[in-house]
Amino acid sequence: MTIMKKRLSLLAAFFILLTGPSLLQAKSPEPLSLRILNHHDHDKIHGNTIRLVLMPSPSPDHHHPIHLHAYVNGRMATMITINSPKKVITLHHLPKGKDVISFVQANPMTHKEMDNDMAGMDMSDEDMGDMGGGNQKTKGKNVDKSALQTLTVLVQ
């Protein structure tokens, strides 16, 4: 019996030595990107509501969802979690004129936003906006540097 245990131990050690370096050099996860399928930059929108079809890549699922914060003119409009290949969202109360819609990835547990360097940004209540779009003042918060996708629309 002890010879069998020694052989299994030797086999396990050999396997670890053989596969160890390849595990250490494993490919890092693909960076997240986001496409808006049904609108393009500078589209004209009639009315104050827009419906957007989002397609993240790599595709999320129930085990690996993606959490996003959506901004309109620098003010948070909504938070969404995507766990399927496509997600449809509707933004209401868009002000007339030129509106910039941005999507920023965030940690679903802490709501800290992740920029290109994956560093979190604190999202306190005063930075959250009014969530409904009633107050259109901006605080000058620049979300473009960390945005996965930005879309400019002309609301008429």
PDB file of C-alpha atoms in Angstrom:
ATOM      1  CA  MET A   1       0.000   0.000   0.000  1.00  0.00           C
ATOM      2  CA  THR A   2       2.760   2.471   0.811  1.00  0.00           C
ATOM      3  CA  ILE A   3       4.338   1.948  -2.610  1.00  0.00           C
ATOM      4  CA  MET A   4       1.009   2.917  -4.198  1.00  0.00           C
ATOM      5  CA  LYS A   5       0.827   6.095  -2.081  1.00  0.00           C
ATOM      6  CA  LYS A   6       4.401   7.014  -3.022  1.00  0.00           C
ATOM      7  CA  ARG A   7       3.646   6.519  -6.711  1.00  0.00           C
ATOM      8  CA  LEU A   8       0.502   8.645  -6.468  1.00  0.00           C
ATOM      9  CA  SER A   9       2.441  11.359  -4.626  1.00  0.00           C
ATOM     10  CA  LEU A  10       5.184  11.254  -7.249  1.00  0.00           C
ATOM     11  CA  LEU A  11       2.595  11.391 -10.021  1.00  0.00           C
ATOM     12  CA  ALA A  12       0.860  14.355  -8.381  1.00  0.00           C
ATOM     13  CA  ALA A  13       4.182  16.188  -7.940  1.00  0.00           C
ATOM     14  CA  PHE A  14       5.113  15.492 -11.570  1.00  0.00           C
ATOM     15  CA  PHE A  15       1.729  16.822 -12.757  1.00  0.00           C
ATOM     16  CA  ILE A  16       2.115  20.016 -10.694  1.00  0.00           C
ATOM     17  CA  LEU A  17       5.632  20.598 -12.024  1.00  0.00           C
ATOM     18  CA  LEU A  18       4.490  19.934 -15.567  1.00  0.00           C
ATOM     19  CA  THR A  19       1.392  22.160 -15.522  1.00  0.00           C
ATOM     20  CA  GLY A  20       2.494  24.767 -12.961  1.00  0.00           C
ATOM     21  CA  PRO A  21       4.324  27.119 -15.351  1.00  0.00           C
ATOM     22  CA  SER A  22       1.449  27.091 -17.844  1.00  0.00           C
ATOM     23  CA  LEU A  23      -1.031  27.917 -15.082  1.00  0.00           C
ATOM     24  CA  LEU A  24       1.115  30.859 -13.998  1.00  0.00           C
ATOM     25  CA  GLN A  25       1.187  32.165 -17.559  1.00  0.00           C
ATOM     26  CA  ALA A  26      -2.569  31.805 -18.000  1.00  0.00           C
ATOM     27  CA  LYS A  27      -4.160  34.433 -20.186  1.00  0.00           C
ATOM     28  CA  SER A  28      -5.740  37.297 -18.274  1.00  0.00           C
ATOM     29  CA  PRO A  29      -9.476  37.811 -18.809  1.00  0.00           C
ATOM     30  CA  GLU A  30     -10.518  39.690 -21.928  1.00  0.00           C
ATOM     31  CA  PRO A  31     -11.230  43.374 -21.197  1.00  0.00           C
ATOM     32  CA  LEU A  32     -14.884  44.345 -21.256  1.00  0.00           C
ATOM     33  CA  SER A  33     -16.244  46.274 -24.227  1.00  0.00           C
ATOM     34  CA  LEU A  34     -19.764  47.491 -24.931  1.00  0.00           C
ATOM     35  CA  ARG A  35     -21.602  48.119 -28.206  1.00  0.00           C
ATOM     36  CA  ILE A  36     -24.865  49.978 -28.703  1.00  0.00           C
ATOM     37  CA  LEU A  37     -26.627  48.126 -31.510  1.00  0.00           C
ATOM     38  CA  ASN A  38     -29.584  50.333 -32.391  1.00  0.00           C
ATOM     39  CA  HIS A  39     -28.197  53.909 -32.285  1.00  0.00           C
ATOM     40  CA  HIS A  40     -25.153  55.748 -33.579  1.00  0.00           C
ATOM     41  CA  ASP A  41     -23.404  58.939 -32.534  1.00  0.00           C
ATOM     42  CA  HIS A  42     -25.409  62.088 -33.297  1.00  0.00           C
ATOM     43  CA  ASP A  43     -28.671  60.244 -34.015  1.00  0.00           C
ATOM     44  CA  LYS A  44     -31.759  62.460 -33.744  1.00  0.00           C
ATOM     45  CA  ILE A  45     -34.234  61.323 -31.089  1.00  0.00           C
ATOM     46  CA  HIS A  46     -37.856  62.474 -31.157  1.00  0.00           C
ATOM     47  CA  GLY A  47     -39.282  62.734 -27.649  1.00  0.00           C
ATOM     48  CA  ASN A  48     -37.492  62.536 -24.318  1.00  0.00           C
ATOM     49  CA  THR A  49     -37.105  58.739 -24.096  1.00  0.00           C
ATOM     50  CA  ILE A  50     -34.509  56.487 -25.716  1.00  0.00           C
ATOM     51  CA  ARG A  51     -34.396  52.687 -25.903  1.00  0.00           C
ATOM     52  CA  LEU A  52     -30.892  51.233 -26.218  1.00  0.00           C
ATOM     53  CA  VAL A  53     -29.873  47.686 -27.117  1.00  0.00           C
ATOM     54  CA  LEU A  54     -26.539  46.907 -25.436  1.00  0.00           C
ATOM     55  CA  MET A  55     -24.194  44.066 -26.310  1.00  0.00           C
ATOM     56  CA  PRO A  56     -21.233  43.529 -23.959  1.00  0.00           C
ATOM     57  CA  SER A  57     -18.199  41.468 -24.883  1.00  0.00           C
ATOM     58  CA  PRO A  58     -17.219  39.031 -23.523  1.00  0.00           C
ATOM     59  CA  SER A  59     -20.811  37.935 -23.150  1.00  0.00           C
ATOM     60  CA  PRO A  60     -21.995  37.830 -19.510  1.00  0.00           C
ATOM     61  CA  ASP A  61     -24.122  35.088 -17.968  1.00  0.00           C
ATOM     62  CA  HIS A  62     -25.852  34.393 -14.657  1.00  0.00           C
ATOM     63  CA  HIS A  63     -22.551  33.300 -13.080  1.00  0.00           C
ATOM     64  CA  HIS A  64     -20.534  36.248 -14.476  1.00  0.00           C
ATOM     65  CA  PRO A  65     -22.847  39.289 -14.708  1.00  0.00           C
ATOM     66  CA  ILE A  66     -21.719  42.799 -15.616  1.00  0.00           C
ATOM     67  CA  HIS A  67     -22.825  45.827 -13.596  1.00  0.00           C
ATOM     68  CA  LEU A  68     -22.970  49.222 -15.338  1.00  0.00           C
ATOM     69  CA  HIS A  69     -23.799  52.774 -14.348  1.00  0.00           C
ATOM     70  CA  ALA A  70     -25.485  54.808 -17.094  1.00  0.00           C
ATOM     71  CA  TYR A  71     -24.928  58.576 -17.152  1.00  0.00           C
ATOM     72  CA  VAL A  72     -26.775  61.277 -19.057  1.00  0.00           C
ATOM     73  CA  ASN A  73     -24.795  64.512 -19.319  1.00  0.00           C
ATOM     74  CA  GLY A  74     -22.554  63.515 -16.413  1.00  0.00           C
ATOM     75  CA  ARG A  75     -25.422  62.627 -14.043  1.00  0.00           C
ATOM     76  CA  MET A  76     -26.203  59.035 -13.155  1.00  0.00           C
ATOM     77  CA  ALA A  77     -29.478  57.984 -14.757  1.00  0.00           C
ATOM     78  CA  THR A  78     -29.627  54.298 -13.804  1.00  0.00           C
ATOM     79  CA  MET A  79     -27.698  51.222 -12.739  1.00  0.00           C
ATOM     80  CA  ILE A  80     -28.072  47.963 -14.643  1.00  0.00           C
ATOM     81  CA  THR A  81     -26.856  44.418 -14.315  1.00  0.00           C
ATOM     82  CA  ILE A  82     -26.428  42.405 -17.507  1.00  0.00           C
ATOM     83  CA  ASN A  83     -26.421  38.606 -17.387  1.00  0.00           C
ATOM     84  CA  SER A  84     -27.263  37.769 -21.010  1.00  0.00           C
ATOM     85  CA  PRO A  85     -25.680  38.487 -24.429  1.00  0.00           C
ATOM     86  CA  LYS A  86     -27.932  41.528 -25.022  1.00  0.00           C
ATOM     87  CA  LYS A  87     -29.741  43.956 -22.736  1.00  0.00           C
ATOM     88  CA  VAL A  88     -32.402  46.528 -23.600  1.00  0.00           C
ATOM     89  CA  ILE A  89     -32.616  49.610 -21.412  1.00  0.00           C
ATOM     90  CA  THR A  90     -34.818  52.695 -21.589  1.00  0.00           C
ATOM     91  CA  LEU A  91     -33.701  56.129 -20.438  1.00  0.00           C
ATOM     92  CA  HIS A  92     -36.447  58.655 -19.692  1.00  0.00           C
ATOM     93  CA  HIS A  93     -36.552  62.433 -19.180  1.00  0.00           C
ATOM     94  CA  LEU A  94     -33.788  63.310 -21.634  1.00  0.00           C
ATOM     95  CA  PRO A  95     -33.477  67.090 -21.935  1.00  0.00           C
ATOM     96  CA  LYS A  96     -33.865  68.667 -25.376  1.00  0.00           C
ATOM     97  CA  GLY A  97     -30.669  69.343 -27.246  1.00  0.00           C
ATOM     98  CA  LYS A  98     -27.364  67.507 -27.301  1.00  0.00           C
ATOM     99  CA  ASP A  99     -27.165  64.722 -24.683  1.00  0.00           C
ATOM    100  CA  VAL A 100     -24.157  62.538 -23.887  1.00  0.00           C
ATOM    101  CA  ILE A 101     -24.950  59.025 -22.636  1.00  0.00           C
ATOM    102  CA  SER A 102     -22.057  57.127 -21.032  1.00  0.00           C
ATOM    103  CA  PHE A 103     -21.733  53.634 -19.562  1.00  0.00           C
ATOM    104  CA  VAL A 104     -19.182  52.869 -16.839  1.00  0.00           C
ATOM    105  CA  GLN A 105     -18.466  49.420 -15.389  1.00  0.00           C
ATOM    106  CA  ALA A 106     -18.901  49.142 -11.617  1.00  0.00           C
ATOM    107  CA  ASN A 107     -18.545  46.533  -8.923  1.00  0.00           C
ATOM    108  CA  PRO A 108     -22.085  45.252  -8.193  1.00  0.00           C
ATOM    109  CA  MET A 109     -21.349  44.839  -4.465  1.00  0.00           C
ATOM    110  CA  THR A 110     -19.655  48.173  -3.699  1.00  0.00           C
ATOM    111  CA  HIS A 111     -20.832  50.287  -6.666  1.00  0.00           C
ATOM    112  CA  LYS A 112     -17.280  51.547  -7.021  1.00  0.00           C
ATOM    113  CA  GLU A 113     -16.634  52.329 -10.649  1.00  0.00           C
ATOM    114  CA  MET A 114     -13.755  50.797 -12.537  1.00  0.00           C
ATOM    115  CA  ASP A 115     -11.761  52.939 -14.939  1.00  0.00           C
ATOM    116  CA  ASN A 116      -9.310  51.704 -17.527  1.00  0.00           C
ATOM    117  CA  ASP A 117      -6.803  50.893 -14.759  1.00  0.00           C
ATOM    118  CA  MET A 118      -9.523  48.984 -12.849  1.00  0.00           C
ATOM    119  CA  ALA A 119      -9.223  51.431  -9.948  1.00  0.00           C
ATOM    120  CA  GLY A 120     -12.432  52.074  -8.034  1.00  0.00           C
ATOM    121  CA  MET A 121     -14.043  55.476  -7.780  1.00  0.00           C
ATOM    122  CA  ASP A 122     -16.171  56.211  -4.736  1.00  0.00           C
ATOM    123  CA  MET A 123     -19.833  56.772  -5.585  1.00  0.00           C
ATOM    124  CA  SER A 124     -21.324  58.578  -2.605  1.00  0.00           C
ATOM    125  CA  ASP A 125     -24.997  59.563  -2.573  1.00  0.00           C
ATOM    126  CA  GLU A 126     -24.280  63.133  -3.621  1.00  0.00           C
ATOM    127  CA  ASP A 127     -22.616  61.885  -6.828  1.00  0.00           C
ATOM    128  CA  MET A 128     -25.482  59.565  -7.731  1.00  0.00           C
ATOM    129  CA  GLY A 129     -27.645  62.188  -9.436  1.00  0.00           C
ATOM    130  CA  ASP A 130     -31.401  62.073  -9.073  1.00  0.00           C
ATOM    131  CA  MET A 131     -31.863  58.718 -10.858  1.00  0.00           C
ATOM    132  CA  GLY A 132     -35.022  60.021 -12.552  1.00  0.00           C
ATOM    133  CA  GLY A 133     -33.542  62.811 -14.625  1.00  0.00           C
ATOM    134  CA  GLY A 134     -35.612  65.611 -13.084  1.00  0.00           C
ATOM    135  CA  ASN A 135     -32.611  67.681 -11.976  1.00  0.00           C
ATOM    136  CA  GLN A 136     -30.466  68.293 -15.031  1.00  0.00           C
ATOM    137  CA  LYS A 137     -27.605  70.178 -13.354  1.00  0.00           C
ATOM    138  CA  THR A 138     -24.240  68.524 -13.802  1.00  0.00           C
ATOM    139  CA  LYS A 139     -21.543  68.500 -11.175  1.00  0.00           C
ATOM    140  CA  GLY A 140     -18.829  68.487 -13.818  1.00  0.00           C
ATOM    141  CA  LYS A 141     -18.064  64.825 -13.166  1.00  0.00           C
ATOM    142  CA  ASN A 142     -16.019  63.538 -16.087  1.00  0.00           C
ATOM    143  CA  VAL A 143     -17.071  59.951 -16.761  1.00  0.00           C
ATOM    144  CA  ASP A 144     -15.670  59.825 -20.297  1.00  0.00           C
ATOM    145  CA  LYS A 145     -12.195  58.653 -19.219  1.00  0.00           C
ATOM    146  CA  SER A 146     -13.619  55.495 -17.662  1.00  0.00           C
ATOM    147  CA  ALA A 147     -16.596  54.982 -19.981  1.00  0.00           C
ATOM    148  CA  LEU A 148     -16.929  51.692 -21.821  1.00  0.00           C
ATOM    149  CA  GLN A 149     -19.120  53.385 -24.396  1.00  0.00           C
ATOM    150  CA  THR A 150     -20.296  56.955 -24.975  1.00  0.00           C
ATOM    151  CA  LEU A 151     -23.123  57.998 -27.275  1.00  0.00           C
ATOM    152  CA  THR A 152     -24.126  61.528 -28.201  1.00  0.00           C
ATOM    153  CA  VAL A 153     -27.747  62.023 -29.285  1.00  0.00           C
ATOM    154  CA  LEU A 154     -29.718  65.069 -30.401  1.00  0.00           C
ATOM    155  CA  VAL A 155     -33.063  65.145 -28.595  1.00  0.00           C
ATOM    156  CA  GLN A 156     -35.791  67.090 -30.413  1.00  0.00           C
TER     157      GLN A 156
END
